[in-house]
Coordinates of C-alpha atoms in Angstrom, one line a residue:
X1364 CA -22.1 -25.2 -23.8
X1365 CA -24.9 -25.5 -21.6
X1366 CA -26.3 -21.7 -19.9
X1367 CA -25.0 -22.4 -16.3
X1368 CA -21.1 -23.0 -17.5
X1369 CA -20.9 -18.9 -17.7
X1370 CA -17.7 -17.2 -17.9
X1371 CA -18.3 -15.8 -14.1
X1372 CA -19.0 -19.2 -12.9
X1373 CA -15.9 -20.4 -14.6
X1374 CA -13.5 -18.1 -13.1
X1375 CA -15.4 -18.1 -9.9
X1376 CA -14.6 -22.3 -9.7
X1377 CA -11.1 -21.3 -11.4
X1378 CA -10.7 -19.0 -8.2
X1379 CA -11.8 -21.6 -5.5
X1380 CA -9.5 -24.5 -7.0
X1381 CA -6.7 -21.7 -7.6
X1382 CA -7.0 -20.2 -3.9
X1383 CA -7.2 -24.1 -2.4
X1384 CA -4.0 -24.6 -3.7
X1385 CA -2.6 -21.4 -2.7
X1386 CA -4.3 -21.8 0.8
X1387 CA -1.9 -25.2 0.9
X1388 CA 1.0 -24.2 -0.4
X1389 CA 1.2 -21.2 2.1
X1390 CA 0.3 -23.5 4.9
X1391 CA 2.9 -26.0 3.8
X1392 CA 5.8 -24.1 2.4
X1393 CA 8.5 -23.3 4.9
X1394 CA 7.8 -26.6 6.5
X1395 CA 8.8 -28.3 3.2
X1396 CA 12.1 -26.1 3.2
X1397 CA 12.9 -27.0 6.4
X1398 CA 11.7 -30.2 6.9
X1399 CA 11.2 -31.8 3.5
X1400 CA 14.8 -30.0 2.1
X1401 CA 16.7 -29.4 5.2
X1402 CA 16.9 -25.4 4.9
X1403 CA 17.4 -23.5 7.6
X1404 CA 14.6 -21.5 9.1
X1405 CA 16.5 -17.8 8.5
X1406 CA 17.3 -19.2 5.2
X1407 CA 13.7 -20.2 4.3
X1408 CA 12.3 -16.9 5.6
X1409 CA 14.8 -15.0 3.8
X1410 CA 14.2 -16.9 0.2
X1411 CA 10.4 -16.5 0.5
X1412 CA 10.9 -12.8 1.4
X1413 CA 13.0 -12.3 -1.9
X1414 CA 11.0 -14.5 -4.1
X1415 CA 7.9 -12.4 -3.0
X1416 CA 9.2 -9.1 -3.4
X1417 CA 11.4 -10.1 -6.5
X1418 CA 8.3 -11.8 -8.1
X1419 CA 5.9 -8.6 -7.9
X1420 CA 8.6 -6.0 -9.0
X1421 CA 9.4 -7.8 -11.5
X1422 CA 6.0 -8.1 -13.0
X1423 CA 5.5 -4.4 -13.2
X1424 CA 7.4 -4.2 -16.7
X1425 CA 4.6 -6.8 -18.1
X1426 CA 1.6 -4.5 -18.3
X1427 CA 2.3 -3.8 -22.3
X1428 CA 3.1 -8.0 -22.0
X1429 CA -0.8 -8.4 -20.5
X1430 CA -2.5 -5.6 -23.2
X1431 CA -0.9 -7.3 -26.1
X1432 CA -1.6 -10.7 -25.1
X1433 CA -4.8 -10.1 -23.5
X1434 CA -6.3 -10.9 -19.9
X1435 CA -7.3 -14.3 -20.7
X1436 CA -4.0 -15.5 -23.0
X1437 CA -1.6 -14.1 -20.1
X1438 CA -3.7 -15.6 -17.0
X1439 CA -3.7 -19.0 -18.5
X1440 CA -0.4 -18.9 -19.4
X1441 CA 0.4 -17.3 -16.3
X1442 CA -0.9 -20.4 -14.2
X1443 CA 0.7 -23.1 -16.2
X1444 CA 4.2 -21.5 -15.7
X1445 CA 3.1 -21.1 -12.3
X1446 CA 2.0 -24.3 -11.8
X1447 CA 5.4 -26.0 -13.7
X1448 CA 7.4 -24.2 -11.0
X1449 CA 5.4 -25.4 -7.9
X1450 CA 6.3 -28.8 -9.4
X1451 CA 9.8 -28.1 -9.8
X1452 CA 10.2 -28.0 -6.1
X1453 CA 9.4 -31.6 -5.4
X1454 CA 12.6 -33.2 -7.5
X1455 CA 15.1 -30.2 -7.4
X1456 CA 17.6 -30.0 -3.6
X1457 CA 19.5 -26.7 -4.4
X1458 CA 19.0 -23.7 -2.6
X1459 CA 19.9 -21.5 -5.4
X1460 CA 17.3 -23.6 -7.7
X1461 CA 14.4 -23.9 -5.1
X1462 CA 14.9 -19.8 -4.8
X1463 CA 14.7 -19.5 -8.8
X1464 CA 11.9 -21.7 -8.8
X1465 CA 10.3 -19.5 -6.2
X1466 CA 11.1 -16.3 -7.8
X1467 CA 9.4 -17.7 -10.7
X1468 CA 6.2 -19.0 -9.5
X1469 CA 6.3 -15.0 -7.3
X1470 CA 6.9 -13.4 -10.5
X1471 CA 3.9 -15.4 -12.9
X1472 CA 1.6 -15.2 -9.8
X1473 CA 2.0 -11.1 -9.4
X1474 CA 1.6 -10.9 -13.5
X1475 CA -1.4 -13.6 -13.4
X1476 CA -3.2 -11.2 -10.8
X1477 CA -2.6 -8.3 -12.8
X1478 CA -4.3 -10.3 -15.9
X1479 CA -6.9 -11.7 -13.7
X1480 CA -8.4 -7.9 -13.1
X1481 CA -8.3 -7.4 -16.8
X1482 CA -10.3 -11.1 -17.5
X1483 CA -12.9 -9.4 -14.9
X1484 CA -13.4 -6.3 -16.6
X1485 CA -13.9 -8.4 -19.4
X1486 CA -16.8 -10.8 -18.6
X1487 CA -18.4 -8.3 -15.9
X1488 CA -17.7 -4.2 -17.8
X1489 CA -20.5 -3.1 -16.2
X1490 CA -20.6 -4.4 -12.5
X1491 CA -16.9 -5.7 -12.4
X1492 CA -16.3 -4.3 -8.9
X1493 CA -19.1 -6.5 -7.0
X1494 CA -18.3 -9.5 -9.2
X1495 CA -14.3 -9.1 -8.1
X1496 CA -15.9 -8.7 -4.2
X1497 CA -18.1 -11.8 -5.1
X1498 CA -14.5 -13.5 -6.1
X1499 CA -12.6 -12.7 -3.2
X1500 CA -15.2 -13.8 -0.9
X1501 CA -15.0 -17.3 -2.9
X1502 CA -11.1 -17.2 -2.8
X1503 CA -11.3 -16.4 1.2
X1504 CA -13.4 -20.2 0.7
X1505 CA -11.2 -21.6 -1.1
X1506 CA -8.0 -20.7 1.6
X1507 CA -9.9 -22.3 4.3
X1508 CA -10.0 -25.8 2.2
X1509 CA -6.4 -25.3 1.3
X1510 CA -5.6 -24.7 4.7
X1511 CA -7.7 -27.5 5.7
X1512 CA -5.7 -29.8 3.5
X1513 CA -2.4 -28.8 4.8
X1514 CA -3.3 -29.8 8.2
X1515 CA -4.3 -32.9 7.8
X1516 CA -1.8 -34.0 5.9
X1517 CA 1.1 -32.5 8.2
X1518 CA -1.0 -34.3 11.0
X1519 CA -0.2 -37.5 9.1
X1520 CA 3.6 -36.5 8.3
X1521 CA 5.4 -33.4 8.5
X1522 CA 7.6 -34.2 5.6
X1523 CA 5.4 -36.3 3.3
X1524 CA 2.5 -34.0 4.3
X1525 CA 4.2 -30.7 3.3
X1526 CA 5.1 -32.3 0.1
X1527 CA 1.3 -33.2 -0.7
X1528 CA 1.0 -29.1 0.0
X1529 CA 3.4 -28.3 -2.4
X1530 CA 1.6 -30.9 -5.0
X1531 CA -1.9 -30.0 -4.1
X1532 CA -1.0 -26.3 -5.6
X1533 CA 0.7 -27.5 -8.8
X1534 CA -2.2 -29.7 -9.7
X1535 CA -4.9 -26.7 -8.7
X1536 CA -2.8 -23.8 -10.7
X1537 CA -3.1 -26.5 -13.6
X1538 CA -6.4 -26.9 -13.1
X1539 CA -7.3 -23.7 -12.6
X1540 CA -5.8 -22.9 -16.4
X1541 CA -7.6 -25.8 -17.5
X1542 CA -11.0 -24.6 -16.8
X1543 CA -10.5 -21.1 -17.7
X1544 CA -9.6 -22.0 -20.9
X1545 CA -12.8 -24.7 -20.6
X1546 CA -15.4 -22.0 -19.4
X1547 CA -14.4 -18.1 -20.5
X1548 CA -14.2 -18.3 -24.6
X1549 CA -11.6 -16.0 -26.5
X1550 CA -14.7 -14.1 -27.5
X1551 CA -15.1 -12.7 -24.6
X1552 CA -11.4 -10.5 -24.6
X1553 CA -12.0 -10.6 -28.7
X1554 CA -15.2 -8.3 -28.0
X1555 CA -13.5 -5.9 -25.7
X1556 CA -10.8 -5.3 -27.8
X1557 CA -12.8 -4.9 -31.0
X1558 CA -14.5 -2.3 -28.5
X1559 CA -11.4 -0.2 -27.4
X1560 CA -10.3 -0.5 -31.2
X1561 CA -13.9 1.4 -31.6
X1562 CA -12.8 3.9 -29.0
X1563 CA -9.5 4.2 -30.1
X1564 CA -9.6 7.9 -31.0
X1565 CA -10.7 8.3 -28.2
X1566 CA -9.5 6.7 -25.2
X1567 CA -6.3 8.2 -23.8
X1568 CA -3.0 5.9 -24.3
X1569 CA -2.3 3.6 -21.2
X1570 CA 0.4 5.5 -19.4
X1571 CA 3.8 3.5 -18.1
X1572 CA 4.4 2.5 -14.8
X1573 CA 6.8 5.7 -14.0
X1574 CA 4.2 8.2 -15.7
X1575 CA 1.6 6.6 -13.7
X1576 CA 3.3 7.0 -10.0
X1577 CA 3.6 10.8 -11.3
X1578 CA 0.1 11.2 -10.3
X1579 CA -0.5 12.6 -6.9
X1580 CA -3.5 10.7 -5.9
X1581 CA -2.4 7.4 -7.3
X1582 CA 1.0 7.9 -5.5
X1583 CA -1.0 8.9 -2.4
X1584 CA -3.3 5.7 -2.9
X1585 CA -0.4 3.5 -3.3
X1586 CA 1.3 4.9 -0.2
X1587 CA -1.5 4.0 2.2
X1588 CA -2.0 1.1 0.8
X1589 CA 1.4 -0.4 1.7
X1590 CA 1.2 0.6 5.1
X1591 CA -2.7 -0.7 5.4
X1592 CA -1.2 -3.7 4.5
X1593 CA -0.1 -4.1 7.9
X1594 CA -3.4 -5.8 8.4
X1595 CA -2.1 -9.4 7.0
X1596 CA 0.7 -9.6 8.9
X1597 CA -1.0 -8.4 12.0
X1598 CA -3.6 -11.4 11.7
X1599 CA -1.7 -14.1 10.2
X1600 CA 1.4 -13.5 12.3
X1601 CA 0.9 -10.9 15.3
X1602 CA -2.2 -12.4 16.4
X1603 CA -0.9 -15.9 16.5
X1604 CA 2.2 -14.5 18.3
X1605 CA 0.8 -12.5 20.6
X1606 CA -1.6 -14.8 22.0
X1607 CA 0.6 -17.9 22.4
X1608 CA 3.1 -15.8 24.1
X1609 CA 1.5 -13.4 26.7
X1610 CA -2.3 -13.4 25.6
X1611 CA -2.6 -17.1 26.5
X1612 CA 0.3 -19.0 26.5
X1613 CA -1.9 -22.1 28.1
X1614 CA -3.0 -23.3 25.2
X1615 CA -3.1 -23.3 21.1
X1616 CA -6.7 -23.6 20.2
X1617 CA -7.2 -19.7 20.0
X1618 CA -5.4 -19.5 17.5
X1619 CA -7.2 -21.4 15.3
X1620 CA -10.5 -20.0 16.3
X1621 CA -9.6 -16.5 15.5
X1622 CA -7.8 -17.3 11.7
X1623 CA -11.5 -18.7 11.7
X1624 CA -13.4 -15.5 12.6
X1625 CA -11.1 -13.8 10.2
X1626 CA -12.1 -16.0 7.4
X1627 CA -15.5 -16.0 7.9
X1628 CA -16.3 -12.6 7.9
X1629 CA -14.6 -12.0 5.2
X1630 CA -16.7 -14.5 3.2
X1631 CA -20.0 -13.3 4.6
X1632 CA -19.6 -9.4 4.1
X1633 CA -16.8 -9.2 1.2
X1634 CA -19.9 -8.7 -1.2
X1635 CA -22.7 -6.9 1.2
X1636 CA -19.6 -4.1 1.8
X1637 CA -18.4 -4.3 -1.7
X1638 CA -22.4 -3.0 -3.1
X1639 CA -22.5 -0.8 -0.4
X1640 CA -18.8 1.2 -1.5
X1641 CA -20.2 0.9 -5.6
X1642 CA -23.1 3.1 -4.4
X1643 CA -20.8 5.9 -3.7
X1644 CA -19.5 8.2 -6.1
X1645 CA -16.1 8.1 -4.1
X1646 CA -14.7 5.3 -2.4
X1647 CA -11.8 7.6 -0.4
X1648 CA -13.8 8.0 2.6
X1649 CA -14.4 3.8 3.3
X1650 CA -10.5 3.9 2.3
X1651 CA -10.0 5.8 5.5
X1652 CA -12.6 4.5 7.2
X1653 CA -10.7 1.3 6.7
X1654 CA -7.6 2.5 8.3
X1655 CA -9.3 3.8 11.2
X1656 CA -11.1 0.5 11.7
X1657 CA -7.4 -1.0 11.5
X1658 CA -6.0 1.2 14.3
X1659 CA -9.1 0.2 16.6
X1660 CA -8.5 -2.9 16.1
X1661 CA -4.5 -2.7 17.2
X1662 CA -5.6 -0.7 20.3
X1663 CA -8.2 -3.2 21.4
X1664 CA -5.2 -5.6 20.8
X1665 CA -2.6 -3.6 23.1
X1666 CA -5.2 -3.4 25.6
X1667 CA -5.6 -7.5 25.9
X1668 CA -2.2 -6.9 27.5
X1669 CA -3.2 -5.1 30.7
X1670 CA -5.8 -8.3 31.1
X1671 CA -5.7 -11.6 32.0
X1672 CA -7.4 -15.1 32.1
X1673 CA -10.0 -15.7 29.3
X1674 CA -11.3 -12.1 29.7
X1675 CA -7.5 -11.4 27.5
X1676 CA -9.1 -14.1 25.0
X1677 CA -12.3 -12.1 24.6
X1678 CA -10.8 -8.5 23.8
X1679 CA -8.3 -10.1 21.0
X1680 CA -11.1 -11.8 19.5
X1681 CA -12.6 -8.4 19.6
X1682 CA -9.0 -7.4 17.9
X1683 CA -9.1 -9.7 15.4
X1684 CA -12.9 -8.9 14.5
X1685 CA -12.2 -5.3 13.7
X1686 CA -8.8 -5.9 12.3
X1687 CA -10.9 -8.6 9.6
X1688 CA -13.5 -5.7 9.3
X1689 CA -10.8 -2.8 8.1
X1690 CA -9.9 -5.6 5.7
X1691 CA -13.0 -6.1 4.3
X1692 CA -13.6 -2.3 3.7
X1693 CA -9.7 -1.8 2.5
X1694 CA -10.5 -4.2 -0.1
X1695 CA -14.0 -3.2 -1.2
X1696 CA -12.3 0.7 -1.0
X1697 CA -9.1 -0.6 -3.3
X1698 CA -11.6 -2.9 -5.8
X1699 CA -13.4 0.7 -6.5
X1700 CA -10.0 2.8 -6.8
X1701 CA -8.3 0.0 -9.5
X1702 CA -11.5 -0.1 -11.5
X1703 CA -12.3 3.9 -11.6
X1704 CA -13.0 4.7 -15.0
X1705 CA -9.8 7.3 -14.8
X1706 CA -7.7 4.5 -14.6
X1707 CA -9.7 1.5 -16.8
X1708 CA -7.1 2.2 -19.6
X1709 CA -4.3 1.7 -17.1
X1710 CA -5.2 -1.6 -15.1
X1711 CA -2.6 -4.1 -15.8
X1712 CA 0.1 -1.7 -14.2
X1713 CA -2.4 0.2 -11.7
X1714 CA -2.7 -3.4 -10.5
X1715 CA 0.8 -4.7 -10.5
X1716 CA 1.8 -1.2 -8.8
X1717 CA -0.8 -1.7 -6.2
X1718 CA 0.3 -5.7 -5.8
X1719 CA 3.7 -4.4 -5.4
X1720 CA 3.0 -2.0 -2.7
X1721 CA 0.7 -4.2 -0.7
X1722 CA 3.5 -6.8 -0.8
X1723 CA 6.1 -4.4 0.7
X1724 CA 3.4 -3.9 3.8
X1725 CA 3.1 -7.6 4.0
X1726 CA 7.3 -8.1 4.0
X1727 CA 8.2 -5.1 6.2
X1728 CA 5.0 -5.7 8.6
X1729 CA 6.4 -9.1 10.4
X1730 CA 9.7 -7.4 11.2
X1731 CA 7.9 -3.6 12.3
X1732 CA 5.2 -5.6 14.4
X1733 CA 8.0 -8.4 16.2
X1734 CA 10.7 -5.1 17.0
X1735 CA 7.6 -2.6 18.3
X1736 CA 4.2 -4.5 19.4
X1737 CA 5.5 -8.3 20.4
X1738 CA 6.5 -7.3 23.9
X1739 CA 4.5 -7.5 27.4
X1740 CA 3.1 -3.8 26.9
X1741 CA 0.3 -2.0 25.1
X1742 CA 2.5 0.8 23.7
X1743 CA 4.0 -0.9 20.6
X1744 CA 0.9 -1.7 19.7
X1745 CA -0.4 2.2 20.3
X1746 CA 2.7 3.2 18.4
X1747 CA 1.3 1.3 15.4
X1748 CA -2.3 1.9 15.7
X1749 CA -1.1 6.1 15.9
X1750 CA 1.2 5.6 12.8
X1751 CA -1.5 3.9 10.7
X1752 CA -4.5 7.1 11.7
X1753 CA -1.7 9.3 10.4
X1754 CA -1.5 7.5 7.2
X1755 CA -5.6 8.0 6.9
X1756 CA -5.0 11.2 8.2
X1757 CA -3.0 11.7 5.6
X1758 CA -5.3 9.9 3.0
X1759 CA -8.2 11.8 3.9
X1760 CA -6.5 15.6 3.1
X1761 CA -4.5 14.1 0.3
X1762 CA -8.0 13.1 -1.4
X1763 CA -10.0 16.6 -0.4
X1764 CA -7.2 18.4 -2.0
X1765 CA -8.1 16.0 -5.0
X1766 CA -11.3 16.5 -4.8
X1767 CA -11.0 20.9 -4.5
X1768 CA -8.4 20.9 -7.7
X1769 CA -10.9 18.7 -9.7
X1770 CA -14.2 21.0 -8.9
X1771 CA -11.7 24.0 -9.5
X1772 CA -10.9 22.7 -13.0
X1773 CA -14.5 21.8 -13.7
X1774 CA -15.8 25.4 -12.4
X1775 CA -13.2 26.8 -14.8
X1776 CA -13.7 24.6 -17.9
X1777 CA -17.9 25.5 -17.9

C-alpha cells in the first residue's frame, strides 16, 4: 500500500463520505416521510424521535459486543447494517416497517459511534484526542456537502429529490465500510489488543454500564452534558424559528447564512481549540466555560427581540456565533473527558452513555425551546440561558469537590 493511504487518512475520507451522507439524509428525511410516503408531519416527528432515542439506548448493552469484536470489526459491520436499512426505506410503504427500519439504522449508528472512538484510539494511542478534533472538523465538511446535495435535489423535486437523500446515505455508509476495511488493516486493533493482553494484570476490568453511572463525576459529566446539548437544537431549530418568525419574518436567506457561520467555525477552530484543551491537565474548566459561552449566546438571542430591522439580524448572528463557539469548546472539553486515561478501559460504554445523554438534550431541547423561548419576548430565552449557568454552576463545584477528594486521597496514600 503506498505511505499516503494511512489508517488516519482512511478514516478521515471514511468520515467525509460517511458525514455527506448523513448531512443528506437529515436534510431529506422527514420530507421523504411526508412527501415521498405520505406520513403525517406529527407522525414523522414522532417516529424519528423514537427511532433516535430507541437506537442509542439500545446500543448501551453492546459495549462487551464492541470489546469482543473490536473497534474496527463492529464499525464496519456497523455501517453495512446501517447502510442496508437506509436502503430499506426506498421499497418498503408501512409505517410500522419504515419505524423498524429507522430504529435499526438509530441503533447500528449509536453502536458504530461507540466503535468509531475505540478505532481512534487505535490508530492515534498517543494523540487520539486532536486526531478525533481533526475528525470532527472533517465531518462538520462533510455535512455541508450533504446538505448541499439535499438542496439541490429537493430544488429539482421534492419527492424524487428526498429520495436521492435517502440513497445518497445508503451508498456513502457502504462506502464508508468499504474503505475502512480498504485503508485501516486488522493489524492495527490486532496490536492493541496483543497490548492490553500485555497489561492484563494490570489494567482494571471495564466496568458495566450501571457500575459506571455509579461514579459521581461521570454521572455529573453525563448530566451536563444532556442539558449542554441544548446547543443543537438551539441552532438547527430555534435559530431558524426564531428568525423567520419575529427576527425577520421578510425574508429566508438568513437562515441559511447563519447554518453557514455555524459550520464554518466549527471547521476552522474544531482542531486549534481541541490542542489548546490537550494542553491542560483538566478539561472541567473549558467544560464550563462551554456552558457559559452557551448562555451568552441565548441572551444575545433574547435580546434580538427588543430590536428591529437588520440591526435584529446582526445581534442573532452574534447569537449564533457564540452559540457555534460553546460548541466547539463542549466538544473539545467532552473529546478530553471520553479519552481520560481513567476511563480508556471503559470507552465503548463511556461513549454510548455519553451518545445517549446528548441525544436526550437533542429530543427534549425542540419541545423546552418551542414552549419557553419561541415567543415575542426575551425572557424564555433568559429562562434558558439561567437554567444552563446553573448546570455549569453545578459542573464547576461538582468537579472541585473531585478534584479536593482526589488530592485528599493522594496526600493520604504518600
Amino acid at each position: 500500500m503506498q505511505s499516503w493511504v494511512t489508517p488516519r487518512r482512511a478514516l478521515g475520507w471514511a468520515t467525509v463520505v460517511n458525514m455527506t451522507g448523513s448531512g443528506a439524509y437529515i436534510a431529506g428525511l422527514t420530507v421523504f416521510l411526508v412527501k415521498t410516503r405520505d406520513v403525517s408531519v406529527a407522525a414523522a416527528a414522532a417516529c424519528i424521535l423514537v427511532s433516535t432515542l430507541g437506537g442509542k439506548f439500545g446500543a448501551l448493552p453492546f459495549g462487551p459486543v464492541i470489546d469482543r469484536l473490536g473497534g474496527r470489526t463492529t464499525y464496519i459491520s456497523t455501517k453495512i447494517v446501517g447502510g442496508a436499512a437506509t436502503a430499506s426505506l426506498l421499497v418498503v410503504t408501512s409505517p410500522v416497517v419504515i419505524t423498524g427500519c429507522l430504529i435499526v439504522y438509530g441503533l447500528f449508528s449509536a453502536v458504530g459511534g461507540s466503535a468509531r472512538n475505540l478505532v481512534i484510539r487505535d490508530i492515534a494511542p498517543t494523540d487520539a484526542k486532536i486526531y478525533r478534533a481533526r475528525l470532527r472538523s472533517m465531518a462538520n465538511t462533510g455535512i455541508v456537502l450533504g446538505s448541499s446535495i439535499a438542496a439541490m435535489t429537493l430544488a429539482l423535486d421534492v419527492s424524487h429529490g428526498a429520495a436521492a437523500c435517502i440513497a445518497v446515505n445508503a451508498v456513502s455508509c457502504l462506502a464508508c465500510a468499504a474503505i475502512v476495511v480498504a485503508g485501516v488493516p486488522r493489524q492495527v486493533a490486532k496490536r492493541h489488543e496483543a497490548a492490553g493482553a500485555g497489561e492484563s494484570q494490570t489494567t482494571p476490568e471495564a466496568l458495566s454500564v450501571w457500575r459506571l453511572l455509579t461514579r459521581p463525576r461521570l454521572a455529573s459529566f453525563l448530566m451536563v452534558s444532556a442539558v449542554f446539548s441544548l446547543m443543537t437544537p438551539v441552532l438547527t431549530y430555534a435559530v431558524p424559528l426564531w428568525v423567520s418568525e419575529y427576527a425577520y419574518p421578510h425574508d429566508a436567506w438568513p437562515v441559511g447564512m447563519l447554518v453557514g457561520t455555524n459550520a464554518v467555525i466549527v471547521i476552522v477552530l474544531q482542531v486549534p481549540v481541541g490542542r489548546i484543551v490537550d494542553r491542560r491537565d483538566r478539561p472541567d474548566t473549558v467544560m464550563v466555560l462551554a456552558g457559559v459561552t452557551l448562555g451568552a449566546g441565548l441572551i444575545t438571542a433574547g435580546t434580538s427581540a427588543l430590536l428591529s430591522g437588520p440591526l435584529t439580524l446582526v445581534v442573532v448572528w452574534l447569537a449564533v456565533v457564540l452559540t457555534s463557539l460553546a460548541e466547539v469548546l463542549f466538544s473539545a472539553a467532552t473529546t478530553e473527558l471520553l479519552f481520560a486515561p481513567e476511563l480508556a478501559n471503559h470507552l465503548s460504554r463511556t461513549s454510548s452513555l455519553f451518545a445517549f445523554a446528548c441525544a436526550v438534550g437533542e429530543a427534549v431541547g425542540p419541545t423546552l425551546l418551542l414552549a419557553v423561548a419561541l415567543r415575542p419576548s426575551a425572557m424564555g430565552w433568559l429562562a434558558i440561558a439561567a437554567m444552563v449557568w446553573a448546570f455549569a454552576l453545578f459542573y464547576l463545584r461538582a468537579a472541585s469537590l473531585m478534584r479536593s477528594k482526589e488530592t485528599a486521597h493522594t496526600t493520604v496514600a504518600a
